[in-house]
Short mmCIF file of C-alpha atoms and ligand atoms in Angstrom, two decimals:
data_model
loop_
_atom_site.label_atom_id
_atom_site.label_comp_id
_atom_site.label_asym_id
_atom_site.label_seq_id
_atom_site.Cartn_x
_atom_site.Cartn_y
_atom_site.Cartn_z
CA UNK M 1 -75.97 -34.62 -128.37
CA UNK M 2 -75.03 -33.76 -132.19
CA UNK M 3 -73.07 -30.27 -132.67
CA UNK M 4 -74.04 -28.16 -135.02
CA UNK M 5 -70.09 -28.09 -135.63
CA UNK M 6 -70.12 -31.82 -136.07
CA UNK M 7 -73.33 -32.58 -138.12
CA UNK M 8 -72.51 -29.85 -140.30
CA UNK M 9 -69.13 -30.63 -142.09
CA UNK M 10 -68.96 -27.28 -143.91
CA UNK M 11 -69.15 -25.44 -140.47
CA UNK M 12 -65.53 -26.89 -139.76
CA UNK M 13 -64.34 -25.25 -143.24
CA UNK M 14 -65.86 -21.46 -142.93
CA UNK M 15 -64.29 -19.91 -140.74
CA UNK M 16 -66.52 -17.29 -138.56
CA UNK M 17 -65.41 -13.34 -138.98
CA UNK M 18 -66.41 -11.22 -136.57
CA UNK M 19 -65.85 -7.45 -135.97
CA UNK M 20 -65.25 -6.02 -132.62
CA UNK M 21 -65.89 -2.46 -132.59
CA UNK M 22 -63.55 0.39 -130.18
CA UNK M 23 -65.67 2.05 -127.43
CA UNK M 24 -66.22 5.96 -126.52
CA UNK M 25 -66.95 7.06 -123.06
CA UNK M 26 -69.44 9.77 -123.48
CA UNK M 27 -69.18 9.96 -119.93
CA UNK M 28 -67.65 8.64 -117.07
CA UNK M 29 -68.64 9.37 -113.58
CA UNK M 30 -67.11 7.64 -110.53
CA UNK M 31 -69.37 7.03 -108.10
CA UNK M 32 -67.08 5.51 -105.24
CA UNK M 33 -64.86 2.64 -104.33
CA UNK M 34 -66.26 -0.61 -103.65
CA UNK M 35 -65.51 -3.10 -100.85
CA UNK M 36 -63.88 -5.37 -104.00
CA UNK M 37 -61.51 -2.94 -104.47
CA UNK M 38 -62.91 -1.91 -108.10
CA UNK M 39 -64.91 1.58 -108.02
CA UNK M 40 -68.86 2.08 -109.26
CA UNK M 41 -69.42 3.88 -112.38
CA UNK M 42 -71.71 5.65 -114.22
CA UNK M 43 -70.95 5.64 -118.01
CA UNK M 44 -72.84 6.63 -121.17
CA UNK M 45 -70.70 4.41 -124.19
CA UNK M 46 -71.40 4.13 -127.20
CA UNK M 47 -69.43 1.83 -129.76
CA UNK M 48 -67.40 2.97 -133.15
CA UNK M 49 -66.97 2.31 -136.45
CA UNK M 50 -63.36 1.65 -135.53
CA UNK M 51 -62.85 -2.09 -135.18
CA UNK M 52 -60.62 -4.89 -134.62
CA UNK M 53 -61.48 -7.95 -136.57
CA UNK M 54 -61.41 -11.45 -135.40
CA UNK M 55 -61.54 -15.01 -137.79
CA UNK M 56 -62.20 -18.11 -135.74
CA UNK M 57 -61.92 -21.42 -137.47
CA UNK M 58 -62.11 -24.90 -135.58
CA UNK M 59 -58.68 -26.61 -135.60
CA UNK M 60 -57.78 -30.12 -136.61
CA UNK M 61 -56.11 -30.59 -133.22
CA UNK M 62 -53.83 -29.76 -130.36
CA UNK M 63 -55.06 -26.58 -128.52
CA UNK M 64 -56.30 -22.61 -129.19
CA UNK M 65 -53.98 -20.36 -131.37
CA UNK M 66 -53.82 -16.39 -131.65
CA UNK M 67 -52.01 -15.44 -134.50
CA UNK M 68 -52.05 -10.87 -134.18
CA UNK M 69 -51.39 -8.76 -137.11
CA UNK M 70 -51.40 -5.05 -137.08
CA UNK M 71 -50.26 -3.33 -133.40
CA UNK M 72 -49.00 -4.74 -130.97
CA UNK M 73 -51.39 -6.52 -128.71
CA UNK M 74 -48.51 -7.64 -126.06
CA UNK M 75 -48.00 -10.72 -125.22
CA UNK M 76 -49.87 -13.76 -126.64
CA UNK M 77 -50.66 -15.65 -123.74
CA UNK M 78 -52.42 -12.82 -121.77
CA UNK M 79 -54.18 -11.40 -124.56
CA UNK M 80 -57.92 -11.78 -123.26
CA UNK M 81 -58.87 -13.56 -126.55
CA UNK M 82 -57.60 -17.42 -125.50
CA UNK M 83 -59.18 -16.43 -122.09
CA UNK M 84 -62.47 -15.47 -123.40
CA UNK M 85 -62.63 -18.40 -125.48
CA UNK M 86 -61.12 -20.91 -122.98
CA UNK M 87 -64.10 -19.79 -120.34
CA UNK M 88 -66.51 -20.83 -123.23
CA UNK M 89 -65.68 -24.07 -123.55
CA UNK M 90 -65.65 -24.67 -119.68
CA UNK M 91 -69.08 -23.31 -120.35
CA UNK M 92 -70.46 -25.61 -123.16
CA UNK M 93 -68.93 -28.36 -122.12
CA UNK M 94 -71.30 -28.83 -118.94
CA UNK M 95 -73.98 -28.11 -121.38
CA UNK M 96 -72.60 -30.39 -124.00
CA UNK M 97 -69.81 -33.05 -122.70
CA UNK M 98 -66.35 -32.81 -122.99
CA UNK M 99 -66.58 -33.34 -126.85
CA UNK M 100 -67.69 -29.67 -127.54
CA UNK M 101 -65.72 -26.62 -128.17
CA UNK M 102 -63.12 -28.20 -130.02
CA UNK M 103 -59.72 -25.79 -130.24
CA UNK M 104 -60.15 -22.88 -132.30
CA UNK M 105 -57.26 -21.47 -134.72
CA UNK M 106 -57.58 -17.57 -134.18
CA UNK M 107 -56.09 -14.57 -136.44
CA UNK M 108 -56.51 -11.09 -134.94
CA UNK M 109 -56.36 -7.91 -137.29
CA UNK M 110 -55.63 -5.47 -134.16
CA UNK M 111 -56.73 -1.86 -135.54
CA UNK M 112 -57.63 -0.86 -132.20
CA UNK M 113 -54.60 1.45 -130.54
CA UNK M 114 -54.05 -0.95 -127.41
CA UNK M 115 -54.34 0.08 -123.40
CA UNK M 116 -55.28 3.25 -125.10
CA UNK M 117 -58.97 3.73 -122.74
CA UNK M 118 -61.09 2.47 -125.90
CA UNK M 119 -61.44 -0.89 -125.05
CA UNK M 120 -60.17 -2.54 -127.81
CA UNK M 121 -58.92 -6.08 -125.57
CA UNK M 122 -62.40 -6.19 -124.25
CA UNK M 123 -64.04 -5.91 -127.62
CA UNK M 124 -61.54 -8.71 -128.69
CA UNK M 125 -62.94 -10.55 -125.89
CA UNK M 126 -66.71 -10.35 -126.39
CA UNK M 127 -66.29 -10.99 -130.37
CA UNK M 128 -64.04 -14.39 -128.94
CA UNK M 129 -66.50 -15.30 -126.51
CA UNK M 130 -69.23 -14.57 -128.95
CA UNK M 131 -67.42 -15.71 -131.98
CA UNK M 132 -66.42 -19.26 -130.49
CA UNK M 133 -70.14 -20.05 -129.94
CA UNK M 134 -70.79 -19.60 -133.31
CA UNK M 135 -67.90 -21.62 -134.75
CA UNK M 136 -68.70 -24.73 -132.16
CA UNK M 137 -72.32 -24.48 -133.21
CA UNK M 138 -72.94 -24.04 -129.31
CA UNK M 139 -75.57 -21.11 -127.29
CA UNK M 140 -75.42 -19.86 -124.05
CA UNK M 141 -77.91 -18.38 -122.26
CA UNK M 142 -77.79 -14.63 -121.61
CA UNK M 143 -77.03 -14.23 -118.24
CA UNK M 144 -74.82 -17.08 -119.02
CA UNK M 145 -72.45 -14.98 -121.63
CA UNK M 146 -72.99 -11.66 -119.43
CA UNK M 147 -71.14 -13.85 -116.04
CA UNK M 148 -68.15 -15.13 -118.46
CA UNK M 149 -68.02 -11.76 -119.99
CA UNK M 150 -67.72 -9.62 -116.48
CA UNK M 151 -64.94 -12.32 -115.39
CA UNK M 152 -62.74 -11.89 -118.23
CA UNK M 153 -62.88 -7.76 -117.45
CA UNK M 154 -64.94 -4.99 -116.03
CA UNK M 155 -65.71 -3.30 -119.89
CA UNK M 156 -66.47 -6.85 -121.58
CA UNK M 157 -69.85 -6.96 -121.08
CA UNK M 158 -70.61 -3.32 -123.01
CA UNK M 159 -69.51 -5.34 -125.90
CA UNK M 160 -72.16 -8.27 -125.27
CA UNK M 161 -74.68 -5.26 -125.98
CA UNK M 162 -73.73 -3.80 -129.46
CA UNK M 163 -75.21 -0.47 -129.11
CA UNK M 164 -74.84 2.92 -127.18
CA UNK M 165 -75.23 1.69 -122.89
CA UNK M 166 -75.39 2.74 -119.67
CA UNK M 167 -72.66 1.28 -117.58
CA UNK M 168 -73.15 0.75 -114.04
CA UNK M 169 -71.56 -1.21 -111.25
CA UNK M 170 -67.67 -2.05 -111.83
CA UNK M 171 -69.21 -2.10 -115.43
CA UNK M 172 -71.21 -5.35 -115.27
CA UNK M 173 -74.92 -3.54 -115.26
CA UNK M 174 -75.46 -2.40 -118.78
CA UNK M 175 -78.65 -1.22 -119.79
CA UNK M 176 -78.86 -0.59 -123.74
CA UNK M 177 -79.88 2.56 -124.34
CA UNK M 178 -81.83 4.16 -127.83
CA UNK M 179 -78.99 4.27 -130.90
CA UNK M 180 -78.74 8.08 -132.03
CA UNK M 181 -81.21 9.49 -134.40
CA UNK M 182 -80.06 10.47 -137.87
CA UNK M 183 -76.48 10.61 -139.09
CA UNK M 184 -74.07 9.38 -136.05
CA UNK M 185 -71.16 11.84 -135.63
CA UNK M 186 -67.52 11.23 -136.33
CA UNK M 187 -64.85 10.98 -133.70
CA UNK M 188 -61.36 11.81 -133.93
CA UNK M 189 -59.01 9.68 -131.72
CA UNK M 190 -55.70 11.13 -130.63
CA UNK M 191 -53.48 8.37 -128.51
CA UNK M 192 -50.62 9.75 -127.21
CA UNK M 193 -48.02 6.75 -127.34
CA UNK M 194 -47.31 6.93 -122.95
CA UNK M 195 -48.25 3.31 -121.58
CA UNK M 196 -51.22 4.23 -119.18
CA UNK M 197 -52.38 1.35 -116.75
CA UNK M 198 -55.95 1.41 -115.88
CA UNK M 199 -55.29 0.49 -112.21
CA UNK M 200 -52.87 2.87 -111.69
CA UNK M 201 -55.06 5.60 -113.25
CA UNK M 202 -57.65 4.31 -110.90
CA UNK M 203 -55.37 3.93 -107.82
CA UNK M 204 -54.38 8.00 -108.81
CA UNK M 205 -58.27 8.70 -108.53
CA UNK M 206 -58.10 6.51 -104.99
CA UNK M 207 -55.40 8.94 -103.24
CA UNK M 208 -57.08 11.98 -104.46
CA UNK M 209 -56.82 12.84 -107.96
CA UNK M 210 -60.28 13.79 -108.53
CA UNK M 211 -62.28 16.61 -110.50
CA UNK M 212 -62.27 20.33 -108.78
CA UNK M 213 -66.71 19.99 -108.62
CA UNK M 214 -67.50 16.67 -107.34
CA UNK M 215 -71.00 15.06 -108.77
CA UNK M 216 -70.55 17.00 -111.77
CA UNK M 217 -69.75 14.34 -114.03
CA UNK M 218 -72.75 12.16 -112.38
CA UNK M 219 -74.82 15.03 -113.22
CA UNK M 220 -73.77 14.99 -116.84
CA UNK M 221 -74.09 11.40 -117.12
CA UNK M 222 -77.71 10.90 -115.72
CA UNK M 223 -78.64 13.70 -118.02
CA UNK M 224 -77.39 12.07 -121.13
CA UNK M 225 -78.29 8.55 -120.41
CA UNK M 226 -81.96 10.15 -119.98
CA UNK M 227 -82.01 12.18 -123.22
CA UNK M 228 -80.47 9.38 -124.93
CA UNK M 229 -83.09 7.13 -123.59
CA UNK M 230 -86.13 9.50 -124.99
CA UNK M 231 -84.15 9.56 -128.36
CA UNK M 232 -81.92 11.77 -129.06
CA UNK M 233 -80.60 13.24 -132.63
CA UNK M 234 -76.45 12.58 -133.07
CA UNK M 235 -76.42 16.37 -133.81
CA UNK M 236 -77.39 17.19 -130.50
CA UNK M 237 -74.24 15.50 -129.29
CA UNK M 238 -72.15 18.31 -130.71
CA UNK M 239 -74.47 21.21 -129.16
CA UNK M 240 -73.07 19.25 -125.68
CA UNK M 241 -69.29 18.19 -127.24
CA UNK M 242 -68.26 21.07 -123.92
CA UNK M 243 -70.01 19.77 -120.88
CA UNK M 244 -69.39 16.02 -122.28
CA UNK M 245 -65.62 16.89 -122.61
CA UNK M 246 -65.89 17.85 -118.96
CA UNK M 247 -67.77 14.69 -117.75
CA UNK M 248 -64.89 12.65 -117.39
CA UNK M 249 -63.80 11.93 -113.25
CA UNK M 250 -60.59 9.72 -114.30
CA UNK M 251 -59.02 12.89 -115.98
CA UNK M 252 -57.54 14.07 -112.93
CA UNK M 253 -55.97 10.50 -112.11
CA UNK M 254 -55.06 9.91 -116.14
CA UNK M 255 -53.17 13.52 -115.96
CA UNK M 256 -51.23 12.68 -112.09
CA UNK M 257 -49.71 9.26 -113.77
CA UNK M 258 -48.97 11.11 -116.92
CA UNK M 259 -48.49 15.32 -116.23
CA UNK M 260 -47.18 15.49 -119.67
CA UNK M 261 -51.25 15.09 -120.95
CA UNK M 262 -52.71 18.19 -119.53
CA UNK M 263 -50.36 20.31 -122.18
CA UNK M 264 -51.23 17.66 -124.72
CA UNK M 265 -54.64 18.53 -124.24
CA UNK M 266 -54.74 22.15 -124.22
CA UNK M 267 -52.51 22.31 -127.35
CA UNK M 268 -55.32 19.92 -129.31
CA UNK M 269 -57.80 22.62 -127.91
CA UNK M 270 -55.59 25.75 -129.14
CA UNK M 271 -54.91 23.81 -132.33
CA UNK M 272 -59.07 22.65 -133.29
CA UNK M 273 -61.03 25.16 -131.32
CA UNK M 274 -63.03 22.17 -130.19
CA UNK M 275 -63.40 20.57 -126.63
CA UNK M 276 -61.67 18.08 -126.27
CA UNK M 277 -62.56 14.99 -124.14
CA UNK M 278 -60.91 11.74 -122.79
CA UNK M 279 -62.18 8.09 -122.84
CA UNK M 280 -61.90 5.56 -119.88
CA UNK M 281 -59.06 5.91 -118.33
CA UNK M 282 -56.73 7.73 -121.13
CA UNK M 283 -54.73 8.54 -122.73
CA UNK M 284 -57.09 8.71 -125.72
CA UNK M 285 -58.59 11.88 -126.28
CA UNK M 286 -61.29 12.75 -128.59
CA UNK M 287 -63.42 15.39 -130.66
CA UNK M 288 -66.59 15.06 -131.96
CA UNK M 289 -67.15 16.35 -135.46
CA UNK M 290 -70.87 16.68 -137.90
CA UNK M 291 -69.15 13.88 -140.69
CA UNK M 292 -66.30 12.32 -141.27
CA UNK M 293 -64.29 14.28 -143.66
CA UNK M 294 -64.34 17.18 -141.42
CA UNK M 295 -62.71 14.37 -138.79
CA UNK M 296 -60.46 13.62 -141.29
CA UNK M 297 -59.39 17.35 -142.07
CA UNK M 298 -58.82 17.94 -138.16
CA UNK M 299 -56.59 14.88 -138.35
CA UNK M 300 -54.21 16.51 -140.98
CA UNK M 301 -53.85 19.42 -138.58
CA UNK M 302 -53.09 17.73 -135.35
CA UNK M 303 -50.41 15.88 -137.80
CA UNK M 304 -49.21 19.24 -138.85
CA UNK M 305 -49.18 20.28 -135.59
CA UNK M 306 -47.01 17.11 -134.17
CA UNK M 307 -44.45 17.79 -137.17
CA UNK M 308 -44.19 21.67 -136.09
CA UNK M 309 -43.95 21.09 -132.19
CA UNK M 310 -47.15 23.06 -131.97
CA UNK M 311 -48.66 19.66 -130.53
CA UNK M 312 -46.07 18.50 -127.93
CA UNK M 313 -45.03 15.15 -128.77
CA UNK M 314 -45.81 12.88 -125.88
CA UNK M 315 -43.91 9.33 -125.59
CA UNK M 316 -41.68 7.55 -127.14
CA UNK M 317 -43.22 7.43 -130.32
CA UNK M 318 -45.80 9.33 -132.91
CA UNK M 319 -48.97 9.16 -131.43
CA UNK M 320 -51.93 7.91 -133.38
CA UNK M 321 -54.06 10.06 -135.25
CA UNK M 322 -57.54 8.40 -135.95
CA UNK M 323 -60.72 10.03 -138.02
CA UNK M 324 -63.56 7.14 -137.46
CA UNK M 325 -67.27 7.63 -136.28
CA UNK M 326 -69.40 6.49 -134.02
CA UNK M 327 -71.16 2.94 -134.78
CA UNK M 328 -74.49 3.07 -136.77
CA UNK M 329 -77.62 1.97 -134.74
CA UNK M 330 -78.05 -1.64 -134.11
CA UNK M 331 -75.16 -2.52 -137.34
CA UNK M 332 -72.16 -4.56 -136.78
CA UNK M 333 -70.31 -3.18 -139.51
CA UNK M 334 -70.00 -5.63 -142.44
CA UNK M 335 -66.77 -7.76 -141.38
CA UNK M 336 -66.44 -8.86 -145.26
CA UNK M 337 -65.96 -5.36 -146.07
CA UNK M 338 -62.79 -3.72 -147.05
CA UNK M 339 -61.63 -1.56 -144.03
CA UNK M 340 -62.12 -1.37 -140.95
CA UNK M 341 -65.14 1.42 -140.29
CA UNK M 342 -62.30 3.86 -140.19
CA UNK M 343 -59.48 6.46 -141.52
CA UNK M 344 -56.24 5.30 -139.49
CA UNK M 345 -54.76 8.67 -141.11
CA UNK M 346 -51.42 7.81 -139.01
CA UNK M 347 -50.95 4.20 -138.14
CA UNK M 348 -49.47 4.59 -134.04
CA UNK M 349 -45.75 3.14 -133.90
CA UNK M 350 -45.95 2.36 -130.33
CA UNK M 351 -48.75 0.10 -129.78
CA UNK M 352 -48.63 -0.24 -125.92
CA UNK M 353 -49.48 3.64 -126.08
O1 C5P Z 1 -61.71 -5.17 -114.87
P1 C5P Z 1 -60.43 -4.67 -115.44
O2 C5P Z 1 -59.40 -5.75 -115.54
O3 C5P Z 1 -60.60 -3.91 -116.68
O4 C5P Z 1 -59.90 -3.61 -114.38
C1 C5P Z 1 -58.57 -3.23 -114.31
C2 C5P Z 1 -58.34 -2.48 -113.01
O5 C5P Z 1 -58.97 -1.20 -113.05
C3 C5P Z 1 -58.91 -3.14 -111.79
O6 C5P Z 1 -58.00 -4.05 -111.23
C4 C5P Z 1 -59.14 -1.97 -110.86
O7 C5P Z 1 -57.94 -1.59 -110.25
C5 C5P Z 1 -59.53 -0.86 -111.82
N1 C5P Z 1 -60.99 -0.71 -111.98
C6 C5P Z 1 -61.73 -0.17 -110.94
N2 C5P Z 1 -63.08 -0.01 -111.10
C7 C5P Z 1 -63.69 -0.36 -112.24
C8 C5P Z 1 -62.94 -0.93 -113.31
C9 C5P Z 1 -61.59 -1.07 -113.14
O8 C5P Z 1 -61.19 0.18 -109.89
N3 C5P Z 1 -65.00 -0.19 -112.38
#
């Protein structure tokens, strides 16, 4: 068989740019703990203009590189990139014989505050996995992509989707859901810079740490993943910013590993008179906003507030202060395009926050 890659000489010498966007959990219900250990959710996400960007060119020779810029992504060779693409090629080359995937020379512009609950290593992943297809001139079947994608991590295959989902399972069922009507809203992201592990945030929610009203989360989830589903204007997320704010179960297990968050929270509250919500499994927490400057105003006053001690500082470092939005229906954001979808109005210092 000829590769695209191969037949196509000028392939080799473009390398192929790909953007891979944060997540928000609108909600996140737990639904229990599984016999596997990992525990079924129910989550309405929805992806942002706030994105990582990956370049993949083919290599002369020798094996994958990952060269990061930007935060720190931690160490090299556990970064979920080489994995995702590494799983690829054991993929195309029972297609396409041990010729194909040839090694891939990778540069990472990391944007995305990391372990921060908005996905950013997963996106990495599912723009690699995604990204190396394209550069080898190789396809995979659907299903294919979706298996490779769940193995790497339980929020890689949101990312396969590219557009607001309902999560399900340990995060493997994703059923694409209608993109907001009209404008989308704008998010900002505050992540404290504490080091919050998703299993132990999940292990917290294991030995008890769980919301006061049980099922109300589910509640709140079903209901949005239905009114999303009959289409549903991005202005209508802000009439529900409250009960979505509220519709998180990991916030009791994010706040027993890390007590210092509760006060973190309520000051953001006192300080923007806005609920305040967290994604995944922390420590980010967010506010939804009409458009972006008003995002961007908020941001200046959370800064104001850190510099005052009005917002408790939280970690060893300043915590970062993002004004982005949420993505626009059905768009990967233009990866040629200056900027990355977002205001990083205060670049985090700590990247493992
Ligand atoms: O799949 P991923 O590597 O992201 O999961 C990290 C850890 O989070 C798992 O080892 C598990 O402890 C926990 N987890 C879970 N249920 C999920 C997703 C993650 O218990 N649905």
């Amino acid at each position: 068989m000829i590769h695209a890659a191969a037949a196509d000489p000028e392939r080799r010498l473009s390398p192929v740019v790909r953007l891979a966007p944060a997540k928000l959990n609108l909600t996140l219900a737990v639904l229990g703990r599984r016999a596997d250990g990992f525990h079924d959710l129910h989550s309405v996400m929805v992806p942002l203009a706030l994105a990582d960007r990956l370049t993949l060119a083919i290599a002369p020779g020798g094996r994958d590189s990952l060269h990061v810029e930007g935060r720190d992504a931690g160490p090299i060779a556990d970064n979920l990139v080489l994995q995702a693409i590494a799983a690829a090629r054991v993929a195309v080359r029972r297609v396409s014989g041990p010729d194909a995937g040839p090694p891939l020379a990778v540069r990472l512009e990391k944007r995305i505050p990391v372990a921060a609950g908005l996905g950013g290593g997963s996106s990495d992943a599912a723009a690699a996995l995604e990204g190396a297809l394209e550069a080898w001139g190789e396809h995979l079947p659907a299903a294919e992509r979706l298996t490779i994608a769940a193995g790497l991590g339980s929020d890689v295959p949101f990312f396969l989707a590219d557009r607001p989902a309902l999560v399900e399972g340990r995060g493997e069922r994703v059923s694409p859901l209608r993109t907001l009507r009209g404008e989308p809203p704008a998010v900002l992201l505050i992540t404290p810079a504490i080091a919050l592990s998703t299993p132990a945030v999940f292990a917290a929610y294991a030995a008890g740490a769980r919301p006061a009203v049980p099922g109300s989360a589910r509640a709140t989830s079903q209901h949005l993943a239905a009114e999303l589903d009959g289409g549903l204007r991005g202005a209508a997320l802000l009439d529900r910013a409250a009960i979505l704010a509220a519709a998180n179960d990991l916030q009791p297990a994010a706040a027993a590993v890390a007590p210092g968050l509760v006060a973190f929270r309520r000051a953001l509250f006192r300080r923007l008179g806005q609920p305040v919500g967290q994604t995944g499994s922390g420590p980010t927490l967010w506010v939804l906003y009409a458009a972006l400057d008003e995002a961007e105003a908020a941001a200046d006053s959370v800064l104001a507030g850190l510099a005052d001690g009005s917002v408790p500082r939280l970690g060893s470092d300043d915590a970062a202060v993002i004004a982005t939005t949420i993505a626009r229906p059905g768009l990967r954001p233009d990866p040629t395009a200056a900027g990355s979808g977002a205001t990083p109005v205060q670049p985090a210092q700590g990247g493992e926050g």
